[in-house]
Coordinates of C-alpha atoms and ligand atoms in Angstrom, one line a residue:
X468 CA 61.7 86.1 58.7
X469 CA 64.8 84.5 59.7
X470 CA 67.3 86.8 61.4
X471 CA 71.0 86.0 60.9
X472 CA 73.1 87.8 63.5
X473 CA 76.1 85.4 63.9
X474 CA 79.5 85.0 62.4
X475 CA 81.4 81.9 62.7
X476 CA 84.8 82.6 64.4
X477 CA 87.2 80.1 66.0
X478 CA 84.8 77.1 65.8
X479 CA 82.0 79.2 67.5
X480 CA 78.9 81.1 66.4
X481 CA 79.6 84.6 67.5
X482 CA 77.1 87.5 67.9
X483 CA 77.4 90.3 65.4
X484 CA 77.8 93.5 67.4
X485 CA 76.3 96.0 64.8
X486 CA 72.8 97.5 64.2
X487 CA 73.5 97.7 60.5
X488 CA 71.4 95.1 58.6
X489 CA 70.0 94.2 55.4
X490 CA 66.6 92.8 54.4
X491 CA 66.6 90.0 51.8
X492 CA 63.5 89.4 49.7
X493 CA 62.4 86.2 47.8
X494 CA 63.1 87.2 44.3
X495 CA 60.2 85.1 43.1
X496 CA 57.6 86.8 45.3
X497 CA 59.2 90.0 46.7
X498 CA 58.3 88.7 50.4
X499 CA 60.9 89.4 53.0
X500 CA 62.6 86.3 54.0
X501 CA 65.9 87.3 56.0
X502 CA 67.5 90.1 58.0
X503 CA 71.2 89.8 58.0
X504 CA 73.4 91.9 60.3
X505 CA 76.6 93.3 59.0
X506 CA 79.7 93.0 60.9
X507 CA 82.1 95.7 61.8
X508 CA 85.9 95.5 61.1
X509 CA 86.5 94.3 64.7
X510 CA 84.9 90.9 63.8
X511 CA 86.9 90.6 60.9
X512 CA 90.1 91.4 62.7
X513 CA 89.3 88.8 65.3
X514 CA 88.7 86.1 62.6
X515 CA 91.9 86.9 61.0
X516 CA 93.9 86.4 64.2
X517 CA 92.1 83.2 65.0
X518 CA 92.9 81.9 61.5
X519 CA 96.5 83.0 61.9
X520 CA 96.8 81.2 65.2
X521 CA 95.1 78.0 63.9
X522 CA 97.5 77.9 60.9
X523 CA 100.5 77.3 63.2
X524 CA 99.2 73.8 64.2
X525 CA 96.9 72.9 61.3
X526 CA 99.7 73.4 58.7
X527 CA 101.5 70.5 60.4
X528 CA 98.6 68.0 60.5
X529 CA 99.1 64.9 58.5
X530 CA 97.6 64.3 55.1
X531 CA 95.4 61.5 56.7
X532 CA 93.9 63.9 59.3
X533 CA 93.0 66.4 56.5
X534 CA 91.5 63.6 54.4
X535 CA 89.2 62.7 57.3
X536 CA 88.2 66.4 57.7
X537 CA 87.3 66.5 54.0
X538 CA 85.3 63.4 54.5
X539 CA 83.5 64.5 57.5
X540 CA 82.5 67.9 55.9
X541 CA 81.3 66.0 52.8
X542 CA 79.1 63.8 54.9
X543 CA 77.5 66.4 57.0
X544 CA 76.7 68.5 53.8
X545 CA 75.3 65.5 51.9
X546 CA 72.9 65.0 55.0
X547 CA 71.6 68.5 54.4
X548 CA 71.6 68.5 50.6
X549 CA 68.0 69.1 50.3
X550 CA 68.0 72.1 52.6
X551 CA 70.9 73.7 50.9
X552 CA 69.1 73.3 47.6
X553 CA 65.9 74.8 48.8
X554 CA 67.5 77.8 50.5
X555 CA 69.5 78.7 47.4
X556 CA 66.5 78.5 45.2
X557 CA 64.5 80.6 47.9
X558 CA 67.0 83.5 48.1
X559 CA 68.7 83.4 44.7
X560 CA 66.0 82.4 42.5
X561 CA 68.1 80.0 40.3
X562 CA 66.1 77.0 39.0
X563 CA 65.9 74.0 41.2
X564 CA 67.3 71.8 38.3
X565 CA 70.4 73.9 38.0
X566 CA 70.8 74.3 41.8
X567 CA 70.5 70.7 42.5
X568 CA 73.3 69.8 39.9
X569 CA 75.5 72.6 41.3
X570 CA 74.9 71.7 45.0
X571 CA 75.8 68.0 44.3
X572 CA 78.9 69.0 42.5
X573 CA 79.9 71.5 45.2
X574 CA 79.5 68.7 48.0
X575 CA 81.2 66.0 45.7
X576 CA 84.4 68.3 45.5
X577 CA 85.3 67.2 49.0
X578 CA 85.7 63.7 47.9
X579 CA 87.5 64.8 44.7
X580 CA 90.0 66.8 46.6
X581 CA 90.4 64.0 49.2
X582 CA 91.2 61.6 46.4
X583 CA 93.7 64.2 44.9
X584 CA 95.4 64.3 48.2
X585 CA 96.5 60.8 47.9
X586 CA 98.8 61.5 44.8
X587 CA 99.6 65.1 45.2
X588 CA 103.2 66.0 44.6
X589 CA 104.1 67.6 48.1
X590 CA 107.8 66.5 47.8
X591 CA 110.0 66.0 45.0
X592 CA 113.5 64.8 45.7
X593 CA 116.9 64.3 44.1
X594 CA 120.5 63.8 45.2
X595 CA 121.0 67.6 46.0
X596 CA 117.6 69.1 46.8
X597 CA 114.1 68.7 47.9
X598 CA 111.3 70.7 46.3
X599 CA 108.3 71.0 48.7
X600 CA 104.8 72.3 48.2
X601 CA 103.3 73.7 51.4
X602 CA 100.2 75.6 52.2
X603 CA 100.2 79.3 51.2
X604 CA 99.1 80.2 54.8
X605 CA 96.0 82.1 55.8
X606 CA 93.6 82.6 52.8
X607 CA 91.0 85.4 52.7
X608 CA 88.1 84.4 50.4
X609 CA 85.5 86.7 49.0
X610 CA 82.5 85.4 47.3
X611 CA 79.8 86.7 44.8
X612 CA 76.1 86.0 45.1
X613 CA 75.7 83.8 42.0
X614 CA 77.2 80.7 43.0
X615 CA 77.7 80.7 46.7
X616 CA 77.9 77.1 47.8
X617 CA 80.2 76.3 44.8
X618 CA 82.5 78.9 45.9
X619 CA 82.4 78.1 49.6
X620 CA 83.3 74.4 48.7
X621 CA 85.6 75.3 45.9
X622 CA 87.9 77.2 48.3
X623 CA 87.5 75.3 51.6
X624 CA 88.2 71.9 50.1
X625 CA 91.7 72.7 48.6
X626 CA 92.7 75.0 51.5
X627 CA 92.2 72.2 54.1
X628 CA 94.0 69.8 51.8
X629 CA 97.1 72.1 51.7
X630 CA 96.7 72.6 55.5
X631 CA 95.7 76.4 55.2
X632 CA 93.2 78.2 57.3
X633 CA 90.5 80.5 56.0
X634 CA 88.6 83.7 56.6
X635 CA 85.8 83.9 54.3
X636 CA 83.4 86.8 53.5
X637 CA 80.4 85.5 51.6
X638 CA 78.1 87.7 49.7
X639 CA 75.6 89.3 51.9
X640 CA 72.8 88.2 49.6
X641 CA 73.2 84.5 50.3
X642 CA 73.0 84.7 54.1
X643 CA 70.5 81.8 54.4
X644 CA 72.5 79.2 52.5
X645 CA 75.6 80.4 54.2
X646 CA 73.9 79.8 57.6
X647 CA 72.8 76.2 56.6
X648 CA 76.4 75.5 55.4
X649 CA 77.8 76.6 58.7
X650 CA 75.5 74.4 60.7
X651 CA 76.8 71.5 58.7
X652 CA 80.4 72.6 59.0
X653 CA 80.1 73.0 62.9
X654 CA 78.8 69.4 63.1
X655 CA 81.8 68.2 60.9
X656 CA 83.9 69.1 63.9
X657 CA 86.6 70.9 62.0
X658 CA 89.6 72.1 64.1
X659 CA 89.0 75.6 65.8
X660 CA 90.0 78.5 63.7
X661 CA 90.5 76.6 60.5
X662 CA 87.4 78.0 58.9
X663 CA 86.1 81.4 59.9
X664 CA 83.2 83.2 58.2
X665 CA 82.4 86.8 58.7
X666 CA 79.1 88.5 57.3
X667 CA 79.3 91.9 56.1
X668 CA 79.8 94.4 53.1
X669 CA 82.7 94.4 50.9
X670 CA 83.5 97.9 51.4
X671 CA 83.7 97.4 55.3
X672 CA 84.8 94.0 56.3
X673 CA 86.1 92.8 52.7
X674 CA 88.5 95.6 52.6
X675 CA 89.9 94.7 56.0
X676 CA 90.5 91.2 54.6
X677 CA 92.4 92.4 51.6
X678 CA 94.6 94.8 53.4
X679 CA 95.5 92.6 56.5
X680 CA 99.2 91.7 56.8
X681 CA 98.2 88.5 58.4
X682 CA 96.4 87.2 55.3
X683 CA 98.8 85.6 52.9
X684 CA 96.5 84.9 49.9
X685 CA 93.3 86.3 48.6
X686 CA 90.9 84.1 46.5
X687 CA 88.4 86.5 45.1
X688 CA 85.5 85.7 42.9
X689 CA 83.4 88.7 41.6
X690 CA 83.3 91.5 39.2
X691 CA 86.2 92.9 37.3
X692 CA 85.5 96.3 38.9
X693 CA 85.9 95.0 42.4
X694 CA 88.7 92.8 41.3
X695 CA 90.9 95.7 40.3
X696 CA 90.3 97.3 43.8
X697 CA 91.2 94.2 45.5
X698 CA 94.2 93.8 43.3
X699 CA 95.5 97.2 44.4
X700 CA 94.8 96.5 48.0
X701 CA 96.5 93.2 48.0
X702 CA 99.5 94.7 46.4
X703 CA 100.4 96.5 49.6
X704 CA 101.5 93.4 51.3
X705 CA 102.2 91.3 48.1
X706 CA 99.5 88.7 48.8
X707 CA 99.2 85.8 46.5
X708 CA 96.0 86.2 44.5
X709 CA 93.5 84.3 42.4
X710 CA 90.9 86.5 40.8
X711 CA 88.0 84.9 39.2
X712 CA 86.2 87.8 37.5
X713 CA 83.7 88.7 34.9
X714 CA 83.1 87.8 31.3
X715 CA 81.4 88.6 28.0
X716 CA 81.9 85.3 26.4
X717 CA 81.4 84.6 22.6
X718 CA 79.6 81.7 21.0
X719 CA 80.7 81.3 17.5
X720 CA 78.4 79.5 15.1
X721 CA 80.7 78.6 12.2
X722 CA 79.3 78.4 8.8
X723 CA 79.2 74.6 8.6
X724 CA 77.6 74.1 12.2
X725 CA 74.4 72.3 12.7
X726 CA 72.5 75.5 13.7
X727 CA 69.4 73.6 15.1
X728 CA 71.5 71.4 17.3
X729 CA 73.4 74.4 18.6
X730 CA 70.4 76.4 19.6
X731 CA 69.6 74.8 22.9
X732 CA 73.3 75.1 23.8
X733 CA 73.2 78.8 22.9
X734 CA 70.4 79.4 25.3
X735 CA 71.5 77.1 28.1
X736 CA 74.9 79.1 28.0
X737 CA 73.5 82.7 27.6
X738 CA 70.7 82.2 29.9
X739 CA 72.4 80.0 32.6
X740 CA 71.4 81.1 36.0
X741 CA 68.8 83.4 34.3
X742 CA 71.9 85.1 32.6
X743 CA 73.6 85.7 36.0
X744 CA 76.5 83.6 35.2
X745 CA 80.2 84.6 34.6
X746 CA 80.7 82.2 31.7
X747 CA 77.4 83.1 30.0
X748 CA 78.0 83.1 26.2
X749 CA 76.3 86.3 25.9
X750 CA 77.6 87.4 22.5
X751 CA 76.4 85.1 19.6
X752 CA 78.5 85.4 16.3
X753 CA 76.7 84.3 13.2
X754 CA 77.6 84.2 9.5
X755 CA 76.0 87.4 8.0
X756 CA 74.4 85.6 5.1
X757 CA 72.5 83.2 7.6
X758 CA 71.4 85.9 10.0
X759 CA 67.8 85.6 9.1
X760 CA 67.8 81.9 9.5
X761 CA 69.4 82.1 13.0
X762 CA 67.0 84.7 14.0
X763 CA 64.1 82.5 13.2
X764 CA 65.6 79.6 15.0
X765 CA 66.2 81.8 18.2
X766 CA 62.7 83.2 18.1
X767 CA 61.2 79.7 17.7
X768 CA 63.3 78.5 20.6
X769 CA 62.7 81.4 23.0
X770 CA 59.0 81.1 22.8
X771 CA 59.3 77.7 24.2
X772 CA 61.2 78.7 27.2
X773 CA 59.5 78.1 30.6
X774 CA 59.8 81.2 32.6
X775 CA 58.5 81.1 36.3
X776 CA 58.9 79.7 39.8
X777 CA 62.3 78.4 40.3
X778 CA 61.0 75.6 42.5
X779 CA 59.3 73.9 39.5
X780 CA 61.3 71.2 37.9
X781 CA 60.2 72.3 34.5
X782 CA 61.3 76.0 34.9
X783 CA 64.1 77.1 32.7
X784 CA 64.4 80.8 33.5
X785 CA 63.9 82.3 36.9
X786 CA 64.0 85.9 38.3
X787 CA 67.1 88.2 38.9
X788 CA 68.3 87.9 42.5
X789 CA 67.1 91.3 43.7
X790 CA 65.6 94.7 42.5
X791 CA 69.0 96.2 42.1
X792 CA 70.1 93.4 39.5
X793 CA 66.6 93.7 37.7
X794 CA 67.2 97.6 37.5
X795 CA 70.8 97.0 36.2
X796 CA 69.6 94.8 33.5
X797 CA 66.7 97.1 32.5
X798 CA 69.2 100.0 32.2
X799 CA 71.3 97.7 29.9
X800 CA 68.3 96.9 27.7
X801 CA 67.4 100.6 27.6
X802 CA 71.0 101.5 26.4
X803 CA 70.8 98.8 23.7
X804 CA 67.5 100.4 22.3
X805 CA 68.8 103.9 22.7
X806 CA 72.1 103.1 20.9
X807 CA 70.1 101.6 18.0
X808 CA 70.5 97.8 18.2
X809 CA 67.6 95.9 16.6
X810 CA 65.4 94.3 19.3
X811 CA 64.4 90.9 18.1
X812 CA 62.5 90.1 21.2
X813 CA 62.0 90.9 24.8
X814 CA 62.8 94.5 25.9
X815 CA 62.0 96.7 28.9
X816 CA 59.7 95.7 31.7
X817 CA 58.8 92.7 33.5
X818 CA 58.2 89.3 31.8
X819 CA 54.6 89.0 30.8
X820 CA 52.4 87.5 33.5
X821 CA 54.6 88.6 36.3
X822 CA 53.6 91.4 38.4
X823 CA 55.6 90.2 41.4
X824 CA 59.2 89.0 41.3
X825 CA 62.3 90.2 39.4
X826 CA 61.5 88.6 36.1
X827 CA 63.3 90.0 33.1
X828 CA 61.9 89.5 29.7
X829 CA 64.3 87.1 27.8
X830 CA 65.9 89.6 25.3
X831 CA 67.8 89.3 22.1
X832 CA 69.3 92.2 20.3
X833 CA 70.9 92.2 16.8
X834 CA 74.0 94.2 17.0
X835 CA 75.8 95.5 13.8
X836 CA 78.2 97.6 15.9
X837 CA 80.7 95.9 18.2
X838 CA 81.3 99.0 20.3
X839 CA 77.7 99.2 21.7
X840 CA 77.9 99.0 25.5
X841 CA 75.6 95.9 25.4
X842 CA 78.2 94.2 23.5
X843 CA 81.2 95.1 25.4
X844 CA 80.0 95.2 29.1
X845 CA 78.9 92.2 31.1
X846 CA 74.9 92.6 31.7
X847 CA 74.5 89.7 34.0
X848 CA 70.8 88.9 32.9
X849 CA 69.1 87.0 30.1
X850 CA 70.2 89.4 27.3
X851 CA 71.9 87.8 24.3
X852 CA 73.6 90.0 21.6
X853 CA 73.7 88.6 18.0
X854 CA 76.6 89.8 15.9
X855 CA 76.8 88.9 12.2
X856 CA 80.3 88.3 10.7
X857 CA 81.6 88.2 7.1
X858 CA 84.0 85.4 7.2
X859 CA 85.9 83.2 9.8
X860 CA 88.9 85.5 10.2
X861 CA 86.3 88.3 10.9
X862 CA 84.6 86.1 13.4
X863 CA 87.9 85.4 15.2
X864 CA 88.7 89.0 15.6
X865 CA 85.3 89.7 16.9
X866 CA 85.4 86.9 19.3
X867 CA 88.7 88.3 20.8
X868 CA 87.4 92.0 20.5
X869 CA 86.8 92.3 24.3
X870 CA 88.5 93.1 27.5
X871 CA 87.1 89.9 28.9
X872 CA 88.5 86.3 28.3
X873 CA 86.6 83.9 30.5
X874 CA 85.0 81.4 28.2
X875 CA 83.9 80.7 24.7
X876 CA 81.9 78.3 22.7
X877 CA 82.6 77.1 19.2
X878 CA 80.1 75.2 17.0
X879 CA 81.1 73.4 13.8
X880 CA 80.5 70.0 12.2
X881 CA 84.3 69.9 11.4
X882 CA 86.0 69.1 14.7
X883 CA 89.5 69.8 13.5
X884 CA 88.5 73.3 12.3
X885 CA 86.6 73.9 15.6
X886 CA 89.8 73.1 17.6
X887 CA 92.0 75.2 15.5
X888 CA 89.5 78.1 15.9
X889 CA 89.4 77.3 19.6
X890 CA 93.1 77.7 20.0
X891 CA 93.1 81.2 18.6
X892 CA 90.4 82.3 21.0
X893 CA 92.0 84.4 24.0
X894 CA 90.0 82.8 26.7
X895 CA 90.5 80.5 29.8
X896 CA 88.3 77.8 28.4
X897 CA 86.7 77.0 25.0
X898 CA 83.8 74.4 24.6
X899 CA 83.3 72.8 21.3
X900 CA 79.8 71.8 20.2
X901 CA 78.3 72.0 23.7
X902 CA 77.6 74.4 26.6
X903 CA 78.4 71.9 29.4
X904 CA 81.4 69.6 29.8
X905 CA 81.9 66.1 31.2
X906 CA 85.5 66.8 31.8
X907 CA 86.6 66.1 35.4
X908 CA 87.7 69.2 37.1
X909 CA 89.5 71.1 34.2
X910 CA 91.2 74.3 35.3
X911 CA 88.9 77.2 35.5
X912 CA 89.9 81.0 35.2
X913 CA 90.2 83.8 32.8
X914 CA 92.7 85.5 30.5
X915 CA 92.7 89.4 30.1
X916 CA 90.6 91.2 32.6
X917 CA 88.6 88.0 33.5
X918 CA 91.1 87.1 36.2
X919 CA 94.3 85.8 37.4
X920 CA 95.3 82.2 38.2
X921 CA 93.3 79.0 37.9
X922 CA 91.0 77.0 40.2
X923 CA 89.4 73.6 39.9
X924 CA 90.5 70.3 41.4
X925 CA 94.3 69.9 41.5
X926 CA 94.7 73.4 39.9
X927 CA 93.1 74.9 43.2
X928 CA 95.5 73.0 45.3
X929 CA 98.4 74.5 43.3
X930 CA 96.9 78.0 43.8
X931 CA 96.9 77.6 47.5
X932 CA 100.5 76.2 47.7
X933 CA 103.9 77.8 48.0
X934 CA 107.0 76.2 46.7
X935 CA 110.1 75.9 48.8
X936 CA 113.5 74.4 47.8
X937 CA 115.8 72.7 50.4
X938 CA 119.3 72.3 49.0
X939 CA 122.0 70.0 50.3
Ligands
NAD1251 P1 81.0 92.1 43.3 O1 82.3 92.3 42.7 O2 80.0 93.3 43.3 O3 81.0 91.6 44.6 C1 81.8 90.3 44.9 C2 82.1 90.4 46.5 O4 83.2 91.2 46.7 C3 81.0 90.3 47.4 O5 81.1 89.5 48.6 C4 81.2 91.8 47.8 O6 80.6 92.2 49.1 C5 82.8 92.0 47.8 N1 83.1 93.2 47.7 C6 82.7 94.4 47.1 N2 83.6 95.4 47.2 C7 84.6 95.0 47.9 C8 85.9 95.6 48.2 N3 86.2 96.9 48.1 N4 86.7 94.8 48.8 C9 86.5 93.6 49.3 N5 85.4 93.0 49.0 C10 84.5 93.6 48.1 O7 80.3 91.0 42.4 P2 78.8 90.4 42.5 O8 77.9 91.3 42.0 O9 78.5 89.9 44.0 O10 78.8 89.1 41.5 C11 78.8 89.2 40.3 C12 80.2 89.3 39.4 O11 81.0 88.0 39.8 C13 80.1 89.0 38.0 O12 81.0 90.0 37.4 C14 80.5 87.7 37.7 O13 81.0 87.5 36.3 C15 81.6 87.5 38.8 N6 81.8 86.0 38.9 C16 82.9 85.5 38.4 C17 83.2 84.1 38.5 C18 84.4 83.4 38.0 O14 84.6 82.4 38.5 N7 85.1 84.1 37.0 C19 82.1 83.2 39.2 C20 81.0 83.9 39.6 C21 80.8 85.3 39.6

C-alpha cells in the first residue's frame, strides 16, 4: 500500500505533520491501495504565504518565459501519460477508454493555452487610455474527485499563462494520481512557490483557503452544497470566484428525432464516468405517446452494456469511486422506489455477478411526477429518470424545471427546430444530436445553481485576470 505523506510547497515535497489519515480502496476490488495523510491548517497557511511571495516576481515574468513553462509541464506529463491513466483507473474506477481520452485532453491543454498566449489581448490602447489585463493574483483551487487531472491542468495552465500563483487542495480521494502529477511537475522546474498543493479535507484546509486574505480568487469545482459554503466564506474578503457546481441535465427527445440513433448518446451522457459526471444527462424527456417505444429501446440497449473491470478496453460501466458513493446512490434508488416511480430496470443492490467492488445496477426509472427527489437532486450514479411530456412547450418547461443549469442535450431531425429549442433552455451549454462535441475549448460553466463564471481555453484566462485602466 502506497503511503502519501507529503505536500508540495515552495517547489519542495514537504512532510505532512499530522497523524490523521485516510485509507483509499480500489473501487473494483475493495483492496486497500493507499494511505493519505491529511494536513493541518499550518501547512495551508505556509503554502499560501509562499504563493503570495512568489506572485511578486512571477507576475512580472515575460509571456515567453511562461510559454516555456507551459511547454515543460506538458512534456513531463506526456512522458508519464500511461502512469497517470493507470492510477486514475485504479483509484477512481473510471473506464480506461474514458480516462485515456480525458488524460490526453488535460495534458494537451498546456499547449492550447500556450498557443492562446500568443494572441491574448493583454493590452488595448487608444490615444487617451490603456486597458490592461493582468493576473488576478494568488488563486486557491479546490477540486472534486471525479475529474482530478482535468481540473489540475484546467486551472494550472491558465493561471501560469496570466502570471498567477496557485494553492491547490485536490480531492483527498485522488491522492495517487495527484502524487504522480506532482512528480512530473517537479521535473518541469516551475519557479518555486508558483504551484503549491496541500492534501487534506475540505472542512479543515479547504476552509483556510477560502477565508485567507492573501488568496485573491477561488476556483472551486464540486457540489452545489459545498459551493454555497465557499461563496459565503469568499464573500468575507470579496474574492473573485469561479464556481463549477452540480447538475441535473435534461436530454430532450423531440418528437421527430431518430430515437434509435439517440439511444447510445443518451447512455453515454447519463452514464458518463458511471454516472459520476457533473454534465450527466440524467433526466430524459420523451413524448408521452412514444413512451413505450422508448422504454423498449432503452431496455434493449442497457442489456448490451458491458459492466466490469475498468482496466478492460471493452468496459463501458465501472464501479462507484467508494462505499460512500455506492451508499448514496443506493439511498436515491430506494427513495425512487418509495416515492412510487416505476422501476424499468436495475434497482437496489450490487450489479449482478459482482460481490466485490462498488458496482451499482444500471437503473432506469419512469417518473410521472417531476417533484420526486430522484428527478430534482443530483444522484451522481448510473440512474436515469425518464419523464413523459405532452407537447414541446411542456417539454421546455420540464427541461427548465430544476435549480441546476449546467448542460442539456436536444435530439431532433430538424436542426433549426433543435437550435430554437436549445436557445430557450437555461443552461451553460446545450448539445444538439450528440453527447460529445468536437468544438475546440468552448466555455464551460453553469447557469442558476450550477455555478458562476466560465472556464475552458481562453475563457479560463479571462476568469483569472483583472482589468486595469490607465488614463492619460
Ligand atoms: P464536494 O463538494 O463534496 O467536494 C469538492 C471539494 O471541496 C473537495 O476537494 C472537498 O474536500 C472540498 N470541500 C468540502 N467542503 C469544503 C469546505 N467547507 N471548504 C472548502 N473546501 C471544501 O464534491 P465532490 O463529491 O468531491 O464532487 C462531486 C461534485 O462535484 C458533484 O456535485 C459534481 O456535479 C461536481 N462537479 C462539477 C463540475 C463542473 O465543472 N461543474 C465538475 C466536476 C464535478
